[in-house]
Short mmCIF file of C-alpha atoms and ligand atoms in Angstrom, two decimals:
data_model
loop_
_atom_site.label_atom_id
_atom_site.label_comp_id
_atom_site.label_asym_id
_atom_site.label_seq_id
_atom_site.Cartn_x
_atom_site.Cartn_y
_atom_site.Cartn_z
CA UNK A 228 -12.11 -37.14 0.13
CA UNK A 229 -13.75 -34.94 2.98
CA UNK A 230 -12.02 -31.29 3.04
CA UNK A 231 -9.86 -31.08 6.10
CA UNK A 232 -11.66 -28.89 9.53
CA UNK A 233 -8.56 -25.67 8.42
CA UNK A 234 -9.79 -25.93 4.36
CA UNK A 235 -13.08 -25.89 5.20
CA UNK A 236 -12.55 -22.86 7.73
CA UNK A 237 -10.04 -21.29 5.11
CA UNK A 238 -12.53 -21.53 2.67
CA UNK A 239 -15.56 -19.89 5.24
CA UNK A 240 -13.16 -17.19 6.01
CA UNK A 241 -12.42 -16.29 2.73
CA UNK A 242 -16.27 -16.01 1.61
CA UNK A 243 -16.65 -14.15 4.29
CA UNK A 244 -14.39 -11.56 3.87
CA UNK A 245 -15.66 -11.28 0.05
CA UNK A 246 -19.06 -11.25 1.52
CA UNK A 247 -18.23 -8.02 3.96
CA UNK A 248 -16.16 -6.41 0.39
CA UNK A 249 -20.20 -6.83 -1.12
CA UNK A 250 -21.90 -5.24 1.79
CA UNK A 251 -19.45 -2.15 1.80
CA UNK A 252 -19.13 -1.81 -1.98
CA UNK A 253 -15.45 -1.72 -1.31
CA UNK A 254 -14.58 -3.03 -4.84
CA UNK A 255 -15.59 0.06 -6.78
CA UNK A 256 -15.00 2.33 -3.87
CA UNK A 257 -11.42 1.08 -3.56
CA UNK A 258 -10.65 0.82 -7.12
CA UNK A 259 -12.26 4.25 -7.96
CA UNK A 260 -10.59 5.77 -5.02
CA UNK A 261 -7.58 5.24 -2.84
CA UNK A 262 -6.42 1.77 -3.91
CA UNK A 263 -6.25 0.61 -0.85
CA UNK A 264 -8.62 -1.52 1.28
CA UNK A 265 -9.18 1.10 4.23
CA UNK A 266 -9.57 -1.40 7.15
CA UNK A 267 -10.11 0.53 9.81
CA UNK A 268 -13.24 2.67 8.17
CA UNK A 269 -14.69 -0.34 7.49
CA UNK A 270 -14.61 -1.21 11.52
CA UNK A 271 -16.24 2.01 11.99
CA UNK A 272 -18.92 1.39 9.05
CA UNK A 273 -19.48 -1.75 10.40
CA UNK A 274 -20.21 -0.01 13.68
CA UNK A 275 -17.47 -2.17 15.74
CA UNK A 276 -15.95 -0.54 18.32
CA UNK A 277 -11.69 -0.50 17.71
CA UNK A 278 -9.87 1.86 19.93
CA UNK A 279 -5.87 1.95 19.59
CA UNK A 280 -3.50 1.13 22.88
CA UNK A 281 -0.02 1.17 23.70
CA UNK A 282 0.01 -2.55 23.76
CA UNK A 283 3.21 -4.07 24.53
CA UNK A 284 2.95 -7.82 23.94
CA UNK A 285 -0.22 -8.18 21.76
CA UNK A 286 -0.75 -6.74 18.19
CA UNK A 287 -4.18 -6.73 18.93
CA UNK A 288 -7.50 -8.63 21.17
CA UNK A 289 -10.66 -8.73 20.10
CA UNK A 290 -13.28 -8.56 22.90
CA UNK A 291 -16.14 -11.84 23.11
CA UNK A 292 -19.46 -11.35 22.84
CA UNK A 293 -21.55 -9.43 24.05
CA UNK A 294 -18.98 -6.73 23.91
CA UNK A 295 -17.50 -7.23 20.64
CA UNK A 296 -14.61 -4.81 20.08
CA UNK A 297 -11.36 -4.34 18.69
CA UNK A 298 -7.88 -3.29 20.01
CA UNK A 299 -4.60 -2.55 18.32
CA UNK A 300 -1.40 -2.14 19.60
CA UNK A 301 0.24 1.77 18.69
CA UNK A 302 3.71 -0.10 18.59
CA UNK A 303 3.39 -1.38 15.18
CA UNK A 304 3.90 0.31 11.88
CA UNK A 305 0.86 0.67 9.98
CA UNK A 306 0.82 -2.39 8.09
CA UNK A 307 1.01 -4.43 11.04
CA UNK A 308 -1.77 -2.16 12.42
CA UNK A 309 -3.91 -2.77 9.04
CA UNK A 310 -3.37 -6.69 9.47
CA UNK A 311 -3.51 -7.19 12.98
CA UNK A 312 -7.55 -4.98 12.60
CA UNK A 313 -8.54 -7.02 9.58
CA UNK A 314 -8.00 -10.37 11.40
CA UNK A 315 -9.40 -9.31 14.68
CA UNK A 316 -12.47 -8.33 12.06
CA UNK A 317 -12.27 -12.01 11.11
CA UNK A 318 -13.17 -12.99 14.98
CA UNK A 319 -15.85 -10.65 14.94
CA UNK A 320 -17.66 -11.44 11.75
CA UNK A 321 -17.17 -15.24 12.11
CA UNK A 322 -18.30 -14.91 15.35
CA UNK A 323 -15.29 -16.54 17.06
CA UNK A 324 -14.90 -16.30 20.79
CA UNK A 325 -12.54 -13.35 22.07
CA UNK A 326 -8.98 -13.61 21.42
CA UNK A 327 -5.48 -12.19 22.29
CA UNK A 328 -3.50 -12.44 19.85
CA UNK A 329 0.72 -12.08 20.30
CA UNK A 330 1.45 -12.95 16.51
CA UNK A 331 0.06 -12.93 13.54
CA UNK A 332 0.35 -14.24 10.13
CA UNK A 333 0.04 -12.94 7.12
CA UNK A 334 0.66 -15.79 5.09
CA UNK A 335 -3.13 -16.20 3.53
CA UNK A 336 -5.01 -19.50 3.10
CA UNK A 337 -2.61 -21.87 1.80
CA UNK A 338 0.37 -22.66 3.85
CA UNK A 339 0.88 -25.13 6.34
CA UNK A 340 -0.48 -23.88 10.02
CA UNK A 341 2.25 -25.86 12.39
CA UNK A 342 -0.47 -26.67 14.88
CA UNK A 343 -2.35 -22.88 14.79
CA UNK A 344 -5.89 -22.94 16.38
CA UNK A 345 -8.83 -23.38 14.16
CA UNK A 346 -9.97 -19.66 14.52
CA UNK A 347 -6.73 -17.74 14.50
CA UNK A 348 -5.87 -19.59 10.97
CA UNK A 349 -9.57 -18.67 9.74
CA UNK A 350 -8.82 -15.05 11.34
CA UNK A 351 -5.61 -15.28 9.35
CA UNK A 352 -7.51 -15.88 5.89
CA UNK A 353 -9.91 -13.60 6.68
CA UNK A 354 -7.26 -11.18 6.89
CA UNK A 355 -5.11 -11.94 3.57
CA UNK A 356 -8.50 -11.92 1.44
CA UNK A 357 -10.10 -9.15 2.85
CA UNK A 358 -6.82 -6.61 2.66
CA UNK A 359 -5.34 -8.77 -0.33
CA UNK A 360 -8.18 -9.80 -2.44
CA UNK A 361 -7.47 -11.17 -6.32
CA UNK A 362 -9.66 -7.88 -7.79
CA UNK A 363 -6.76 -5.43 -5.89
CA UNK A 364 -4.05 -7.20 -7.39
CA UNK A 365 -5.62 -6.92 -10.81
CA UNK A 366 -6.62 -2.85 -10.49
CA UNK A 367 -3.11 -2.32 -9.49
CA UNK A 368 -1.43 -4.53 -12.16
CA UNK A 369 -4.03 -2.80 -14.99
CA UNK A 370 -3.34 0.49 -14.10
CA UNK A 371 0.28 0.43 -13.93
CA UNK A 372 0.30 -1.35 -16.95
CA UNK A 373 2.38 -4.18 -15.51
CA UNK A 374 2.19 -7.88 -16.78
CA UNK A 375 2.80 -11.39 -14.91
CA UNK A 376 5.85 -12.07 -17.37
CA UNK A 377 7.99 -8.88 -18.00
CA UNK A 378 7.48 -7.12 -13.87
CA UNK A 379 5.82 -9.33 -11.46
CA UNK A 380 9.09 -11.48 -10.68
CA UNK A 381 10.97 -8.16 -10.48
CA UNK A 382 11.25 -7.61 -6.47
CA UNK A 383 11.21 -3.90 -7.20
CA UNK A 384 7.84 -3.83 -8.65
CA UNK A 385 6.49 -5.98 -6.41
CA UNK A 386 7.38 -3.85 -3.37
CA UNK A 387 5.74 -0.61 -5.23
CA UNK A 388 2.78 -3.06 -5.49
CA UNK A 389 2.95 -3.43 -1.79
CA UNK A 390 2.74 0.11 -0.85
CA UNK A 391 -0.05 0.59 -2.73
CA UNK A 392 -1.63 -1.85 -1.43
CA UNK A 393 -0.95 -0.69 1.68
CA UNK A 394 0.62 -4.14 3.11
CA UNK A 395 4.47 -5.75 3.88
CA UNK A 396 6.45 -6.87 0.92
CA UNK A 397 6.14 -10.19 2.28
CA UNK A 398 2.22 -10.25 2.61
CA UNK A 399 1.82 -9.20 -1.04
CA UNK A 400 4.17 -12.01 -2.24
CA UNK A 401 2.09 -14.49 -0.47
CA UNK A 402 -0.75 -12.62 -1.98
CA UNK A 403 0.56 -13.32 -5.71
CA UNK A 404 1.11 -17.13 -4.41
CA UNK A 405 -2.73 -17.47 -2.69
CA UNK A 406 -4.68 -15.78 -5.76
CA UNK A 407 -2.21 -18.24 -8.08
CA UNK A 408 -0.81 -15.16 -9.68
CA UNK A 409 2.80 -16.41 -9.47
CA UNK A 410 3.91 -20.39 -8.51
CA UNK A 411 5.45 -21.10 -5.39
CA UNK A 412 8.74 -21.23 -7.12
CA UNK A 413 9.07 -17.62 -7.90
CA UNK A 414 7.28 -16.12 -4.84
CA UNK A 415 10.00 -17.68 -3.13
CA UNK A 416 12.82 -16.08 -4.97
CA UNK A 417 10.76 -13.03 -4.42
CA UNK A 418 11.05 -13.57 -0.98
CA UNK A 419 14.69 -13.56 -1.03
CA UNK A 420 14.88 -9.97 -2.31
CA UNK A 421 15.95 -7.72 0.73
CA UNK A 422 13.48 -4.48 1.41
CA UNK A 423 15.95 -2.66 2.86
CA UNK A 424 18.00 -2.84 -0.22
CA UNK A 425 15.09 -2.06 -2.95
CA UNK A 426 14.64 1.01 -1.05
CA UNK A 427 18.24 1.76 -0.79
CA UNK A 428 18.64 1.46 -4.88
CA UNK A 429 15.31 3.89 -5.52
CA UNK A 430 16.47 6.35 -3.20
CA UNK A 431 19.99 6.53 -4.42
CA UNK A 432 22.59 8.39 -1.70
CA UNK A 433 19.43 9.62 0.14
CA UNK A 434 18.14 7.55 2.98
CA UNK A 435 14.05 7.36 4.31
CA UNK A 436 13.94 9.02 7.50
CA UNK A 437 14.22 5.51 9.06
CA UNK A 438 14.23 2.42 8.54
CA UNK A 439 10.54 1.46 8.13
CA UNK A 440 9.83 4.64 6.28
CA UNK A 441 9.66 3.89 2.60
CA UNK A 442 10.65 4.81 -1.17
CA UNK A 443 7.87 5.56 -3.48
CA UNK A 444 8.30 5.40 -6.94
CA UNK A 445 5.38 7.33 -8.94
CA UNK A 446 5.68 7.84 -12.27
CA UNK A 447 2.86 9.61 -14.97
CA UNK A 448 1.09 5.70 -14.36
CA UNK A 449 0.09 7.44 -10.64
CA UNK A 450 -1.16 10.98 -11.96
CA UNK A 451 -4.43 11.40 -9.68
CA UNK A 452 -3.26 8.59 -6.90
CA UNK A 453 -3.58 9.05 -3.88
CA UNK A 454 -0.16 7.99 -1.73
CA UNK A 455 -1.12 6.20 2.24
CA UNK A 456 2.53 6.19 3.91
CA UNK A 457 4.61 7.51 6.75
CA UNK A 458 6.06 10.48 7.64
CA UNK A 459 9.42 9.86 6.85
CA UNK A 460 9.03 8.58 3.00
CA UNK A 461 10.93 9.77 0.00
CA UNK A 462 9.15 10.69 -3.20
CA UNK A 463 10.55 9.29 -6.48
CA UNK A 464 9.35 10.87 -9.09
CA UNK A 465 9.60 9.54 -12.75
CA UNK A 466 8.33 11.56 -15.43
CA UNK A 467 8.72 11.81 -19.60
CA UNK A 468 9.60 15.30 -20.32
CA UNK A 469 9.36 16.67 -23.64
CA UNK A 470 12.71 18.01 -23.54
CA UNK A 471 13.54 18.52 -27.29
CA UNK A 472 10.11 20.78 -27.45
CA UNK A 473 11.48 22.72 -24.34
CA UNK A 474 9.37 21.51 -22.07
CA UNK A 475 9.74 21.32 -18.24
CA UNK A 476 8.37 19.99 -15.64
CA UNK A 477 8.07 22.79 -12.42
CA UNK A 478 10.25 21.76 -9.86
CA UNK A 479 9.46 24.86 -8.07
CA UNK A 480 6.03 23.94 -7.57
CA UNK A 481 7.23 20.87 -5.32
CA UNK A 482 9.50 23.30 -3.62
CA UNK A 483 6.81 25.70 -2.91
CA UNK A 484 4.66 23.16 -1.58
CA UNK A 485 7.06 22.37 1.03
CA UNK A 486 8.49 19.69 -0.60
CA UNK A 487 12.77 19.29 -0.28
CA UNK A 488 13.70 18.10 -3.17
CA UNK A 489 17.08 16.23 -2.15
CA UNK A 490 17.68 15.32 -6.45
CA UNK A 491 16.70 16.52 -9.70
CA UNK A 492 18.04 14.68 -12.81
CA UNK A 493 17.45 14.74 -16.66
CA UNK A 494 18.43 11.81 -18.30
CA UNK A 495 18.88 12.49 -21.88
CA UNK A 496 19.18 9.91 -24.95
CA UNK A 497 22.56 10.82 -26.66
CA UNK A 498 21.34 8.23 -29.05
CA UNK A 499 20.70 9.78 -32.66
CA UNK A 500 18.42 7.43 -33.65
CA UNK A 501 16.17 8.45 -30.30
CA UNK A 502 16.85 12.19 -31.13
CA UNK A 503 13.34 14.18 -30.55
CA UNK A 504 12.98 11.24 -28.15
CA UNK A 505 11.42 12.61 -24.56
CA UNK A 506 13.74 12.54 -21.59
CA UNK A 507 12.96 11.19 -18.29
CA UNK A 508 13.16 13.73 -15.32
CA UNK A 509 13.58 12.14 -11.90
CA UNK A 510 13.17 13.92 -8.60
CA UNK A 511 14.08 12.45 -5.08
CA UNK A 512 12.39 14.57 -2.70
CA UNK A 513 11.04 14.68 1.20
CA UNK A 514 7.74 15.35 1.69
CA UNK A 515 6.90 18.40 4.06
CA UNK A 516 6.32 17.42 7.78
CA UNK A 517 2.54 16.80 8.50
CA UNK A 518 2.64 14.85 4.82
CA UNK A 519 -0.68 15.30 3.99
CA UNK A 520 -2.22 17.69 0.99
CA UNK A 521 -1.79 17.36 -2.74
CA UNK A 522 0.64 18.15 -5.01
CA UNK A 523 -0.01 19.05 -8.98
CA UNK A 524 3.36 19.71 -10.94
CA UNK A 525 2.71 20.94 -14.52
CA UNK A 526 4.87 20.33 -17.85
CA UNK A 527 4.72 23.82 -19.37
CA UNK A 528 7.57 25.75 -22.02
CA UNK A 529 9.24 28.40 -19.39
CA UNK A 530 9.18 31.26 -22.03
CA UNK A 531 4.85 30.62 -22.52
CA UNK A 532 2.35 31.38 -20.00
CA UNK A 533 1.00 28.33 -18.25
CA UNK A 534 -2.09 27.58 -19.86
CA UNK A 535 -4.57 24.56 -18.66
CA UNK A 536 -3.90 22.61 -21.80
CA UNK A 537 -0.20 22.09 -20.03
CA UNK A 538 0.35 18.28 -18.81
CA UNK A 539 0.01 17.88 -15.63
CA UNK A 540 1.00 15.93 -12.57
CA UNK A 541 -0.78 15.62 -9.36
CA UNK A 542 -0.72 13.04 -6.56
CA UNK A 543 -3.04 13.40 -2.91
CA UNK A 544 -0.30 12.31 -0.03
CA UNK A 545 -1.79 11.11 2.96
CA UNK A 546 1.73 10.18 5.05
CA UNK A 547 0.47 10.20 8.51
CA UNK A 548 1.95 6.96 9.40
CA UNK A 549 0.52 4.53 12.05
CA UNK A 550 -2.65 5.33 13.95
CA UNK A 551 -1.31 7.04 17.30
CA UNK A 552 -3.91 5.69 19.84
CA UNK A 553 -7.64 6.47 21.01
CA UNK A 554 -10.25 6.30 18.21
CA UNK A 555 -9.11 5.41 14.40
CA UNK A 556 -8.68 8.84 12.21
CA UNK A 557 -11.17 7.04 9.98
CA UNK A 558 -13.95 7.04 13.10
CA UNK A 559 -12.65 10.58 13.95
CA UNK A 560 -13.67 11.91 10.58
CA UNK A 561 -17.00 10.17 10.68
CA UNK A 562 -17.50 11.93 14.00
CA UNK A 563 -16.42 15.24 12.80
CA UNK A 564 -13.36 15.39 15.07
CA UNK A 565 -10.63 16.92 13.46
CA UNK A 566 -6.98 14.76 14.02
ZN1 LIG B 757 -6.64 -14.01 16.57
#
């Protein structure tokens, strides 16, 4: 049986968006690096024009040829700004005609379209593989240690995926569906799970500073990471603690860095048989306004000198939030303009 006009554009979407990952490099740069597909640097590598507007009922337009360029709405929260410029980056490299484009979705390659045009469903699939592709999943699932069976059907993990992956919850569970990670079945009960309450159980009494802003939960898996959010996240931060030895992680550190740490908890095993066991110390704090910089905590015995040999903890924070309008700050950097 022939393949139907969407598979077959599916399917040339997809290779194409794997084929602009090879002529970037993005695979080791993004798994070496941030951990997160950087869209809008690759629309300035790729020399594409993309400026960012106060659109009010497009997410985004991509100009036809001869002009070829890119516009995204400032009204959207930055994963909605990351999906609307990777599918208006489909147009371009399929070499669609122009397009407005009111909606988009971010379903990936294998649901049914309900009548969608031929290009905005290839734009679509361009989108999901290039932001979403199988090898992200994996880096992210290796180097948290997570497996399919014990935390991918656990909605909690699965949004902690998502922000470092830089997409929606709901985006990523299609993700896990699309690269056959997880059957239908279960990315539908994923699906059920409520963001708003995930964030509301990591974050205890203490909200984000709204209700887009998100709940990051880093443990010792994210030492060297480097955190893409908003300005108004809150910082969870799990780490063993070698308690019986007297060590301690340095709180004060996070304070002096501007950080307001809103809770600070050792949780102990009473246990006998886990005596000498290490306890886990977990922080809830704001990040200082501006939310960019690093931050390096260190695991050191309060009566000893810090020495280098001390564990340590450090995390880069980029939590500028959606791009505000004009030029990308990916483009500005290129250009030297400081944002
Ligand atoms: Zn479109």
């Amino acid at each position: 049986m022939a393949r139907s006009p969407i598979a077959t554009a599916r399917l040339d979407a997809v290779a194409a968006a794997k084929r602009v990952h090879d002529e970037l490099g993005l695979q080791s740069r993004v798994t070496q690096g941030e951990g997160l597909i950087d869209v809008f640097e690759a629309i300035a590598e790729l020399d594409i024009p993309l400026v960012f507007k106060p659109l009010d009922t497009a997410l985004g337009l991509c100009l036809p040829a001869p002009l070829r360029g890119i516009i995204v709405t400032t009204r959207r929260g930055l994963h909605i700004q990351r999906f609307t410029a990777a599918h208006e980056l489909g147009h371009v490299v399929l070499n669609h005609r122009g397009s407005v484009d009111l909606d988009i979705l971010e379903r990936g390659p294998l649901v049914p379209t309900g009548g969608r045009d031929l290009q905005e469903v290839a734009a679509d699939a361009f989108a999901a593989e290039f932001l979403l592709p199988r090898w992200l999943y994996r880096h992210h699932i290796q180097s948290q240690g997570w497996t399919v069976a014990r935390h991918l059907r656990n909605p909690d993990i699965v949004y902690q995926l998502s922000l470092r992956m830089g997409a929606s919850y709901e985006a990523t569970c299609w993700g896990l569906f699309s690269h056959q990670i997880l059957p239908q079945g279960e990315v539908d009960q994923l699906r059920k799970a409520q963001v708003a309450r995930l964030k509301a159980t990591l974050g205890e009494e203490f909200k984000p500073g709204n209700s887009w802003a998100d709940v990051w939960r880093l443990t010792g898996k994210d030492d060297g990471a480097k955190i893409v959010g908003n300005p108004d996240d809150l910082i969870r931060i799990e780490l063993s603690e070698a308690a019986g030895s007297g060590y301690q992680w340095q709180v004060d550190a996070l304070r002096k860095a501007g950080y307001e740490v809103l809770s600070d908890r050792s949780s102990f095993s009473r246990d006998p048989l886990l005596y000498g066991a290490p306890s886990v110390r977990t922080l809830i704090a704001r990040p200082p306004a501006g939310g960019t910089g690093s931050l390096t905590m260190r695991e050191i015995q309060p009566w000893n000198p810090e020495t280098a040999d001390d564990p340590a903890f450090s995390v880069a924070l980029s939590l500028q939030g959606p791009e505000t309008g004009g030029l990308s700050r990916a483009k500005r950097r290129r250009l030297g303009i400081r944002s």
